[in-house]
Amino acid sequence: MVNMSQHPPEPHEAMHPVSPKLTTARYIGRLPWLAVLAIGFAVPGVLFSVWFHIGTAVFALLFIWQLWLIPQQVRRLGWLETSDELLITKGKLWHTFTVVPYGRIQFVDVTAGPIERWLGMKTINLHTASASSDSTVQGLPADQADALRERLAVQARERMSGL
């Protein structure tokens, strides 16, 4: 019997989550620019014209919006390995669910920018024959990303050898 008071699980809840440190990395990458732009409009607003405060308000609102949005985005990122494919999910309003069959993987990149390295994270990029595929898993702990890359490379070699 189905309990109607319970909501069905979100698609990301059955997946492996990414590192919560990704929230910090995105804050560091995005928020300083918005703060600088808000200050950049606030100073002329004080010195020259109050009309510059419109820009200050816009960038201050964008700053607050990002403070709320980034943790929501990170919470909804997930990935899962099955016997035949890698599943990647992201988003709530614009939900994306990507299925990458192991046999379609041509190669796997592991990247890490300076902020990711500092926080001990890496990003997995899967390259397939499809140019429009967005097969990226951001914010994986470094050791987990390296192990996943190895497993995906082995799975891809096994599936490709059968073709």
Short mmCIF file of N, CA and C in Angstrom, two decimals:
data_model
loop_
_atom_site.label_atom_id
_atom_site.label_comp_id
_atom_site.label_asym_id
_atom_site.label_seq_id
_atom_site.Cartn_x
_atom_site.Cartn_y
_atom_site.Cartn_z
N MET A 1 0.84 -1.18 0.00
CA MET A 1 0.00 0.00 0.00
C MET A 1 0.88 1.25 0.00
N VAL A 2 0.54 2.20 -0.82
CA VAL A 2 1.33 3.41 -0.96
C VAL A 2 0.84 4.46 0.03
N ASN A 3 1.77 5.05 0.75
CA ASN A 3 1.45 6.12 1.68
C ASN A 3 1.45 7.42 0.90
N MET A 4 0.29 8.03 0.73
CA MET A 4 0.16 9.22 -0.10
C MET A 4 0.77 10.47 0.53
N SER A 5 1.06 10.42 1.82
CA SER A 5 1.65 11.59 2.47
C SER A 5 3.15 11.69 2.20
N GLN A 6 3.75 10.61 1.75
CA GLN A 6 5.17 10.64 1.42
C GLN A 6 5.35 11.00 -0.04
N HIS A 7 6.33 11.86 -0.28
CA HIS A 7 6.64 12.23 -1.65
C HIS A 7 7.56 11.18 -2.24
N PRO A 8 7.47 10.94 -3.55
CA PRO A 8 8.44 10.01 -4.15
C PRO A 8 9.84 10.58 -4.02
N PRO A 9 10.85 9.72 -3.98
CA PRO A 9 12.22 10.23 -3.81
C PRO A 9 12.62 11.08 -5.01
N GLU A 10 13.43 12.06 -4.74
CA GLU A 10 14.00 12.88 -5.81
C GLU A 10 14.93 12.00 -6.64
N PRO A 11 15.10 12.29 -7.94
CA PRO A 11 15.98 11.46 -8.77
C PRO A 11 17.41 11.38 -8.24
N HIS A 12 17.89 12.44 -7.62
CA HIS A 12 19.27 12.46 -7.15
C HIS A 12 19.46 11.66 -5.87
N GLU A 13 18.39 11.31 -5.18
CA GLU A 13 18.52 10.63 -3.89
C GLU A 13 19.00 9.20 -4.01
N ALA A 14 18.81 8.57 -5.16
CA ALA A 14 19.27 7.20 -5.36
C ALA A 14 20.71 7.16 -5.87
N MET A 15 21.28 8.32 -6.12
CA MET A 15 22.62 8.42 -6.71
C MET A 15 23.67 8.66 -5.63
N HIS A 16 24.94 8.45 -6.02
CA HIS A 16 26.06 8.81 -5.15
C HIS A 16 26.20 10.33 -5.19
N PRO A 17 26.26 10.99 -4.06
CA PRO A 17 26.40 12.45 -4.07
C PRO A 17 27.84 12.87 -4.37
N VAL A 18 27.97 14.10 -4.82
CA VAL A 18 29.31 14.67 -4.99
C VAL A 18 29.74 15.25 -3.65
N SER A 19 30.98 15.68 -3.58
CA SER A 19 31.51 16.22 -2.33
C SER A 19 30.83 17.55 -1.98
N PRO A 20 30.44 17.73 -0.72
CA PRO A 20 29.87 19.02 -0.32
C PRO A 20 30.88 20.17 -0.43
N LYS A 21 32.15 19.85 -0.57
CA LYS A 21 33.16 20.89 -0.77
C LYS A 21 32.97 21.63 -2.09
N LEU A 22 32.20 21.02 -3.01
CA LEU A 22 31.93 21.69 -4.28
C LEU A 22 31.18 23.00 -4.04
N THR A 23 30.37 23.06 -3.00
CA THR A 23 29.68 24.30 -2.65
C THR A 23 30.71 25.40 -2.35
N THR A 24 31.71 25.07 -1.55
CA THR A 24 32.76 26.03 -1.23
C THR A 24 33.50 26.46 -2.49
N ALA A 25 33.82 25.50 -3.35
CA ALA A 25 34.55 25.82 -4.58
C ALA A 25 33.75 26.77 -5.46
N ARG A 26 32.45 26.54 -5.58
CA ARG A 26 31.63 27.42 -6.39
C ARG A 26 31.47 28.80 -5.74
N TYR A 27 31.37 28.83 -4.41
CA TYR A 27 31.32 30.13 -3.72
C TYR A 27 32.59 30.92 -4.03
N ILE A 28 33.74 30.28 -3.91
CA ILE A 28 35.02 30.96 -4.14
C ILE A 28 35.13 31.43 -5.59
N GLY A 29 34.61 30.64 -6.52
CA GLY A 29 34.71 30.98 -7.93
C GLY A 29 33.72 32.05 -8.39
N ARG A 30 32.55 32.14 -7.76
CA ARG A 30 31.52 33.04 -8.26
C ARG A 30 31.28 34.29 -7.41
N LEU A 31 31.25 34.13 -6.11
CA LEU A 31 30.82 35.25 -5.25
C LEU A 31 31.75 36.46 -5.24
N PRO A 32 33.07 36.27 -5.27
CA PRO A 32 33.93 37.47 -5.27
C PRO A 32 33.65 38.41 -6.44
N TRP A 33 33.36 37.84 -7.62
CA TRP A 33 33.09 38.69 -8.79
C TRP A 33 31.84 39.53 -8.58
N LEU A 34 30.81 38.91 -8.01
CA LEU A 34 29.58 39.65 -7.77
C LEU A 34 29.79 40.73 -6.71
N ALA A 35 30.58 40.43 -5.69
CA ALA A 35 30.86 41.42 -4.64
C ALA A 35 31.65 42.59 -5.22
N VAL A 36 32.64 42.31 -6.06
CA VAL A 36 33.44 43.38 -6.67
C VAL A 36 32.57 44.26 -7.55
N LEU A 37 31.67 43.64 -8.32
CA LEU A 37 30.79 44.43 -9.17
C LEU A 37 29.81 45.27 -8.35
N ALA A 38 29.29 44.71 -7.27
CA ALA A 38 28.40 45.48 -6.39
C ALA A 38 29.13 46.68 -5.79
N ILE A 39 30.35 46.46 -5.34
CA ILE A 39 31.15 47.56 -4.78
C ILE A 39 31.51 48.56 -5.88
N GLY A 40 31.77 48.02 -7.09
CA GLY A 40 32.09 48.89 -8.22
C GLY A 40 30.95 49.83 -8.58
N PHE A 41 29.72 49.44 -8.33
CA PHE A 41 28.59 50.33 -8.55
C PHE A 41 28.29 51.19 -7.31
N ALA A 42 28.59 50.67 -6.13
CA ALA A 42 28.29 51.41 -4.90
C ALA A 42 29.17 52.66 -4.77
N VAL A 43 30.43 52.54 -5.10
CA VAL A 43 31.34 53.69 -4.96
C VAL A 43 30.91 54.85 -5.85
N PRO A 44 30.67 54.64 -7.15
CA PRO A 44 30.18 55.78 -7.96
C PRO A 44 28.80 56.26 -7.50
N GLY A 45 28.01 55.34 -6.91
CA GLY A 45 26.71 55.76 -6.38
C GLY A 45 26.85 56.76 -5.25
N VAL A 46 27.88 56.58 -4.44
CA VAL A 46 28.13 57.51 -3.34
C VAL A 46 28.79 58.79 -3.86
N LEU A 47 29.73 58.64 -4.79
CA LEU A 47 30.51 59.78 -5.26
C LEU A 47 29.82 60.63 -6.33
N PHE A 48 29.06 60.02 -7.24
CA PHE A 48 28.55 60.74 -8.40
C PHE A 48 27.03 60.83 -8.46
N SER A 49 26.39 59.68 -8.56
CA SER A 49 24.94 59.70 -8.77
C SER A 49 24.29 58.50 -8.08
N VAL A 50 23.14 58.75 -7.51
CA VAL A 50 22.43 57.65 -6.82
C VAL A 50 21.92 56.60 -7.82
N TRP A 51 21.91 56.92 -9.09
CA TRP A 51 21.46 55.96 -10.10
C TRP A 51 22.37 54.73 -10.17
N PHE A 52 23.60 54.88 -9.77
CA PHE A 52 24.51 53.73 -9.75
C PHE A 52 24.07 52.68 -8.73
N HIS A 53 23.28 53.09 -7.76
CA HIS A 53 22.81 52.13 -6.75
C HIS A 53 21.87 51.08 -7.34
N ILE A 54 21.32 51.35 -8.50
CA ILE A 54 20.52 50.32 -9.19
C ILE A 54 21.43 49.13 -9.51
N GLY A 55 22.61 49.43 -10.04
CA GLY A 55 23.59 48.36 -10.31
C GLY A 55 24.03 47.67 -9.05
N THR A 56 24.21 48.45 -7.99
CA THR A 56 24.58 47.86 -6.69
C THR A 56 23.51 46.88 -6.24
N ALA A 57 22.25 47.28 -6.35
CA ALA A 57 21.15 46.42 -5.92
C ALA A 57 21.07 45.15 -6.77
N VAL A 58 21.26 45.30 -8.07
CA VAL A 58 21.21 44.13 -8.96
C VAL A 58 22.28 43.11 -8.57
N PHE A 59 23.52 43.58 -8.39
CA PHE A 59 24.59 42.64 -8.07
C PHE A 59 24.50 42.11 -6.64
N ALA A 60 23.95 42.91 -5.74
CA ALA A 60 23.72 42.41 -4.38
C ALA A 60 22.65 41.31 -4.39
N LEU A 61 21.60 41.49 -5.18
CA LEU A 61 20.57 40.45 -5.30
C LEU A 61 21.12 39.19 -5.95
N LEU A 62 21.96 39.37 -6.98
CA LEU A 62 22.59 38.21 -7.61
C LEU A 62 23.49 37.47 -6.62
N PHE A 63 24.17 38.22 -5.77
CA PHE A 63 25.03 37.63 -4.74
C PHE A 63 24.19 36.78 -3.78
N ILE A 64 23.08 37.32 -3.31
CA ILE A 64 22.20 36.59 -2.40
C ILE A 64 21.58 35.38 -3.09
N TRP A 65 21.19 35.54 -4.34
CA TRP A 65 20.63 34.44 -5.13
C TRP A 65 21.64 33.30 -5.24
N GLN A 66 22.90 33.61 -5.51
CA GLN A 66 23.94 32.60 -5.61
C GLN A 66 24.20 31.91 -4.27
N LEU A 67 24.11 32.68 -3.18
CA LEU A 67 24.27 32.07 -1.85
C LEU A 67 23.25 30.97 -1.63
N TRP A 68 22.04 31.16 -2.14
CA TRP A 68 20.99 30.15 -1.99
C TRP A 68 21.11 29.06 -3.07
N LEU A 69 21.38 29.46 -4.30
CA LEU A 69 21.33 28.55 -5.45
C LEU A 69 22.44 27.51 -5.45
N ILE A 70 23.65 27.91 -5.13
CA ILE A 70 24.80 26.99 -5.24
C ILE A 70 24.62 25.74 -4.38
N PRO A 71 24.25 25.83 -3.10
CA PRO A 71 24.04 24.59 -2.33
C PRO A 71 22.91 23.73 -2.90
N GLN A 72 21.88 24.37 -3.45
CA GLN A 72 20.79 23.61 -4.05
C GLN A 72 21.28 22.82 -5.27
N GLN A 73 22.12 23.45 -6.09
CA GLN A 73 22.67 22.79 -7.26
C GLN A 73 23.55 21.61 -6.86
N VAL A 74 24.43 21.83 -5.90
CA VAL A 74 25.37 20.78 -5.49
C VAL A 74 24.62 19.60 -4.88
N ARG A 75 23.59 19.89 -4.11
CA ARG A 75 22.81 18.82 -3.48
C ARG A 75 22.13 17.93 -4.52
N ARG A 76 21.86 18.46 -5.70
CA ARG A 76 21.15 17.70 -6.72
C ARG A 76 22.06 17.08 -7.78
N LEU A 77 23.35 17.10 -7.55
CA LEU A 77 24.29 16.43 -8.44
C LEU A 77 24.49 15.01 -7.95
N GLY A 78 24.47 14.05 -8.85
CA GLY A 78 24.70 12.68 -8.45
C GLY A 78 25.13 11.82 -9.61
N TRP A 79 25.67 10.66 -9.29
CA TRP A 79 26.13 9.71 -10.30
C TRP A 79 25.96 8.30 -9.76
N LEU A 80 25.85 7.34 -10.66
CA LEU A 80 25.67 5.96 -10.26
C LEU A 80 26.19 5.05 -11.37
N GLU A 81 26.98 4.06 -10.97
CA GLU A 81 27.45 3.06 -11.92
C GLU A 81 26.48 1.88 -11.89
N THR A 82 26.07 1.42 -13.07
CA THR A 82 25.29 0.20 -13.16
C THR A 82 26.14 -0.81 -13.92
N SER A 83 25.56 -1.95 -14.21
CA SER A 83 26.34 -2.97 -14.91
C SER A 83 26.63 -2.59 -16.35
N ASP A 84 25.81 -1.72 -16.96
CA ASP A 84 25.98 -1.39 -18.37
C ASP A 84 26.26 0.07 -18.68
N GLU A 85 26.04 0.96 -17.69
CA GLU A 85 26.16 2.38 -18.00
C GLU A 85 26.44 3.20 -16.75
N LEU A 86 26.84 4.46 -17.00
CA LEU A 86 27.02 5.43 -15.93
C LEU A 86 25.85 6.39 -16.01
N LEU A 87 25.18 6.62 -14.87
CA LEU A 87 24.05 7.53 -14.81
C LEU A 87 24.50 8.80 -14.11
N ILE A 88 24.14 9.94 -14.68
CA ILE A 88 24.50 11.24 -14.12
C ILE A 88 23.22 12.08 -14.04
N THR A 89 22.97 12.69 -12.90
CA THR A 89 21.79 13.53 -12.75
C THR A 89 22.19 14.88 -12.16
N LYS A 90 21.46 15.91 -12.56
CA LYS A 90 21.68 17.25 -12.02
C LYS A 90 20.42 18.07 -12.23
N GLY A 91 20.22 19.02 -11.33
CA GLY A 91 19.14 19.98 -11.46
C GLY A 91 17.80 19.53 -10.92
N LYS A 92 16.93 20.49 -10.66
CA LYS A 92 15.57 20.22 -10.23
C LYS A 92 14.59 20.86 -11.20
N LEU A 93 14.66 22.16 -11.40
CA LEU A 93 13.77 22.80 -12.36
C LEU A 93 14.10 22.33 -13.77
N TRP A 94 15.37 22.41 -14.15
CA TRP A 94 15.84 21.91 -15.43
C TRP A 94 16.62 20.65 -15.16
N HIS A 95 15.89 19.59 -14.89
CA HIS A 95 16.52 18.33 -14.52
C HIS A 95 17.15 17.67 -15.74
N THR A 96 18.36 17.23 -15.59
CA THR A 96 19.08 16.52 -16.64
C THR A 96 19.46 15.16 -16.11
N PHE A 97 19.11 14.14 -16.85
CA PHE A 97 19.46 12.77 -16.49
C PHE A 97 20.20 12.19 -17.68
N THR A 98 21.49 11.94 -17.51
CA THR A 98 22.33 11.47 -18.61
C THR A 98 22.69 10.01 -18.38
N VAL A 99 22.51 9.20 -19.41
CA VAL A 99 22.88 7.80 -19.38
C VAL A 99 24.00 7.60 -20.39
N VAL A 100 25.15 7.16 -19.91
CA VAL A 100 26.31 6.95 -20.78
C VAL A 100 26.65 5.46 -20.79
N PRO A 101 26.30 4.75 -21.87
CA PRO A 101 26.68 3.33 -21.95
C PRO A 101 28.20 3.20 -21.99
N TYR A 102 28.71 2.23 -21.27
CA TYR A 102 30.17 2.05 -21.21
C TYR A 102 30.76 1.84 -22.60
N GLY A 103 30.05 1.17 -23.49
CA GLY A 103 30.56 0.91 -24.83
C GLY A 103 30.70 2.15 -25.69
N ARG A 104 30.07 3.26 -25.29
CA ARG A 104 30.15 4.50 -26.06
C ARG A 104 31.27 5.43 -25.58
N ILE A 105 31.88 5.09 -24.46
CA ILE A 105 32.94 5.94 -23.91
C ILE A 105 34.21 5.76 -24.73
N GLN A 106 34.74 6.86 -25.25
CA GLN A 106 35.98 6.80 -26.01
C GLN A 106 37.18 7.03 -25.10
N PHE A 107 37.09 8.03 -24.26
CA PHE A 107 38.14 8.24 -23.25
C PHE A 107 37.59 9.05 -22.09
N VAL A 108 38.31 9.00 -20.98
CA VAL A 108 37.88 9.65 -19.74
C VAL A 108 38.97 10.61 -19.29
N ASP A 109 38.60 11.87 -19.08
CA ASP A 109 39.52 12.88 -18.56
C ASP A 109 39.23 13.11 -17.09
N VAL A 110 40.27 13.32 -16.32
CA VAL A 110 40.13 13.76 -14.94
C VAL A 110 40.85 15.10 -14.84
N THR A 111 40.12 16.14 -14.46
CA THR A 111 40.70 17.47 -14.37
C THR A 111 40.49 18.05 -12.97
N ALA A 112 41.31 19.01 -12.63
CA ALA A 112 41.17 19.71 -11.37
C ALA A 112 41.80 21.08 -11.50
N GLY A 113 41.00 22.11 -11.30
CA GLY A 113 41.51 23.48 -11.30
C GLY A 113 42.17 23.77 -9.96
N PRO A 114 42.71 24.96 -9.80
CA PRO A 114 43.42 25.28 -8.55
C PRO A 114 42.52 25.22 -7.31
N ILE A 115 41.29 25.68 -7.43
CA ILE A 115 40.39 25.63 -6.27
C ILE A 115 40.02 24.19 -5.95
N GLU A 116 39.73 23.41 -6.99
CA GLU A 116 39.41 21.99 -6.78
C GLU A 116 40.59 21.25 -6.14
N ARG A 117 41.79 21.49 -6.64
CA ARG A 117 42.97 20.83 -6.06
C ARG A 117 43.13 21.20 -4.60
N TRP A 118 42.96 22.47 -4.28
CA TRP A 118 43.10 22.95 -2.91
C TRP A 118 42.09 22.27 -1.99
N LEU A 119 40.88 21.98 -2.52
CA LEU A 119 39.84 21.34 -1.72
C LEU A 119 39.86 19.81 -1.85
N GLY A 120 40.80 19.26 -2.62
CA GLY A 120 40.93 17.81 -2.76
C GLY A 120 39.87 17.18 -3.64
N MET A 121 39.46 17.87 -4.69
CA MET A 121 38.42 17.35 -5.59
C MET A 121 38.93 17.30 -7.02
N LYS A 122 38.21 16.52 -7.83
CA LYS A 122 38.49 16.43 -9.26
C LYS A 122 37.18 16.34 -10.02
N THR A 123 37.26 16.55 -11.34
CA THR A 123 36.11 16.45 -12.23
C THR A 123 36.38 15.37 -13.25
N ILE A 124 35.38 14.52 -13.47
CA ILE A 124 35.46 13.46 -14.49
C ILE A 124 34.73 13.96 -15.73
N ASN A 125 35.38 13.89 -16.90
CA ASN A 125 34.77 14.23 -18.18
C ASN A 125 34.79 12.99 -19.06
N LEU A 126 33.62 12.55 -19.47
CA LEU A 126 33.52 11.39 -20.36
C LEU A 126 33.38 11.89 -21.79
N HIS A 127 34.17 11.35 -22.68
CA HIS A 127 34.09 11.72 -24.09
C HIS A 127 33.51 10.55 -24.85
N THR A 128 32.42 10.84 -25.57
CA THR A 128 31.75 9.81 -26.36
C THR A 128 31.72 10.27 -27.81
N ALA A 129 31.11 9.47 -28.67
CA ALA A 129 31.00 9.84 -30.08
C ALA A 129 30.05 11.01 -30.27
N SER A 130 29.17 11.24 -29.33
CA SER A 130 28.20 12.34 -29.42
C SER A 130 28.86 13.66 -29.02
N ALA A 131 28.77 14.63 -29.89
CA ALA A 131 29.35 15.94 -29.59
C ALA A 131 28.51 16.71 -28.60
N SER A 132 27.23 16.38 -28.48
CA SER A 132 26.33 17.14 -27.61
C SER A 132 26.20 16.55 -26.22
N SER A 133 26.91 15.51 -25.92
CA SER A 133 26.79 14.86 -24.62
C SER A 133 27.45 15.70 -23.53
N ASP A 134 26.71 15.89 -22.42
CA ASP A 134 27.28 16.58 -21.26
C ASP A 134 27.51 15.53 -20.19
N SER A 135 28.60 14.84 -20.30
CA SER A 135 28.90 13.74 -19.40
C SER A 135 30.03 14.14 -18.47
N THR A 136 29.68 14.96 -17.50
CA THR A 136 30.65 15.49 -16.56
C THR A 136 30.15 15.25 -15.15
N VAL A 137 31.05 14.77 -14.28
CA VAL A 137 30.74 14.64 -12.87
C VAL A 137 31.73 15.53 -12.12
N GLN A 138 31.23 16.64 -11.59
CA GLN A 138 32.08 17.60 -10.89
C GLN A 138 32.09 17.28 -9.40
N GLY A 139 33.16 17.71 -8.74
CA GLY A 139 33.19 17.68 -7.29
C GLY A 139 33.38 16.33 -6.65
N LEU A 140 34.06 15.42 -7.32
CA LEU A 140 34.35 14.13 -6.70
C LEU A 140 35.62 14.24 -5.86
N PRO A 141 35.64 13.58 -4.70
CA PRO A 141 36.90 13.52 -3.96
C PRO A 141 37.99 12.93 -4.87
N ALA A 142 39.21 13.41 -4.74
CA ALA A 142 40.28 13.06 -5.68
C ALA A 142 40.48 11.56 -5.79
N ASP A 143 40.55 10.84 -4.68
CA ASP A 143 40.78 9.39 -4.76
C ASP A 143 39.59 8.68 -5.39
N GLN A 144 38.39 9.14 -5.12
CA GLN A 144 37.19 8.55 -5.71
C GLN A 144 37.15 8.81 -7.22
N ALA A 145 37.56 9.99 -7.65
CA ALA A 145 37.58 10.32 -9.07
C ALA A 145 38.59 9.46 -9.82
N ASP A 146 39.77 9.26 -9.24
CA ASP A 146 40.78 8.42 -9.89
C ASP A 146 40.30 6.97 -10.00
N ALA A 147 39.68 6.47 -8.95
CA ALA A 147 39.17 5.09 -8.97
C ALA A 147 38.04 4.95 -9.99
N LEU A 148 37.15 5.94 -10.06
CA LEU A 148 36.06 5.90 -11.03
C LEU A 148 36.60 5.94 -12.45
N ARG A 149 37.61 6.77 -12.68
CA ARG A 149 38.21 6.83 -14.02
C ARG A 149 38.76 5.47 -14.43
N GLU A 150 39.44 4.81 -13.51
CA GLU A 150 39.99 3.48 -13.81
C GLU A 150 38.88 2.49 -14.13
N ARG A 151 37.84 2.46 -13.32
CA ARG A 151 36.72 1.54 -13.55
C ARG A 151 36.03 1.82 -14.88
N LEU A 152 35.83 3.10 -15.19
CA LEU A 152 35.18 3.45 -16.45
C LEU A 152 36.06 3.09 -17.65
N ALA A 153 37.36 3.30 -17.52
CA ALA A 153 38.27 2.94 -18.62
C ALA A 153 38.25 1.44 -18.86
N VAL A 154 38.25 0.66 -17.80
CA VAL A 154 38.19 -0.81 -17.94
C VAL A 154 36.88 -1.23 -18.57
N GLN A 155 35.78 -0.68 -18.08
CA GLN A 155 34.45 -1.02 -18.64
C GLN A 155 34.38 -0.64 -20.11
N ALA A 156 34.90 0.53 -20.46
CA ALA A 156 34.87 0.98 -21.86
C ALA A 156 35.70 0.07 -22.75
N ARG A 157 36.89 -0.33 -22.27
CA ARG A 157 37.74 -1.25 -23.07
C ARG A 157 37.04 -2.58 -23.28
N GLU A 158 36.43 -3.11 -22.22
CA GLU A 158 35.74 -4.40 -22.34
C GLU A 158 34.59 -4.33 -23.33
N ARG A 159 33.81 -3.25 -23.27
CA ARG A 159 32.66 -3.13 -24.16
C ARG A 159 33.09 -2.85 -25.60
N MET A 160 34.16 -2.06 -25.77
CA MET A 160 34.62 -1.73 -27.11
C MET A 160 35.26 -2.94 -27.79
N SER A 161 35.87 -3.82 -27.04
CA SER A 161 36.52 -4.98 -27.63
C SER A 161 35.49 -5.95 -28.22
N GLY A 162 34.26 -5.88 -27.74
CA GLY A 162 33.20 -6.74 -28.25
C GLY A 162 32.58 -6.24 -29.52
N LEU A 163 32.93 -5.01 -29.96
CA LEU A 163 32.31 -4.46 -31.16
C LEU A 163 33.01 -4.87 -32.41
#
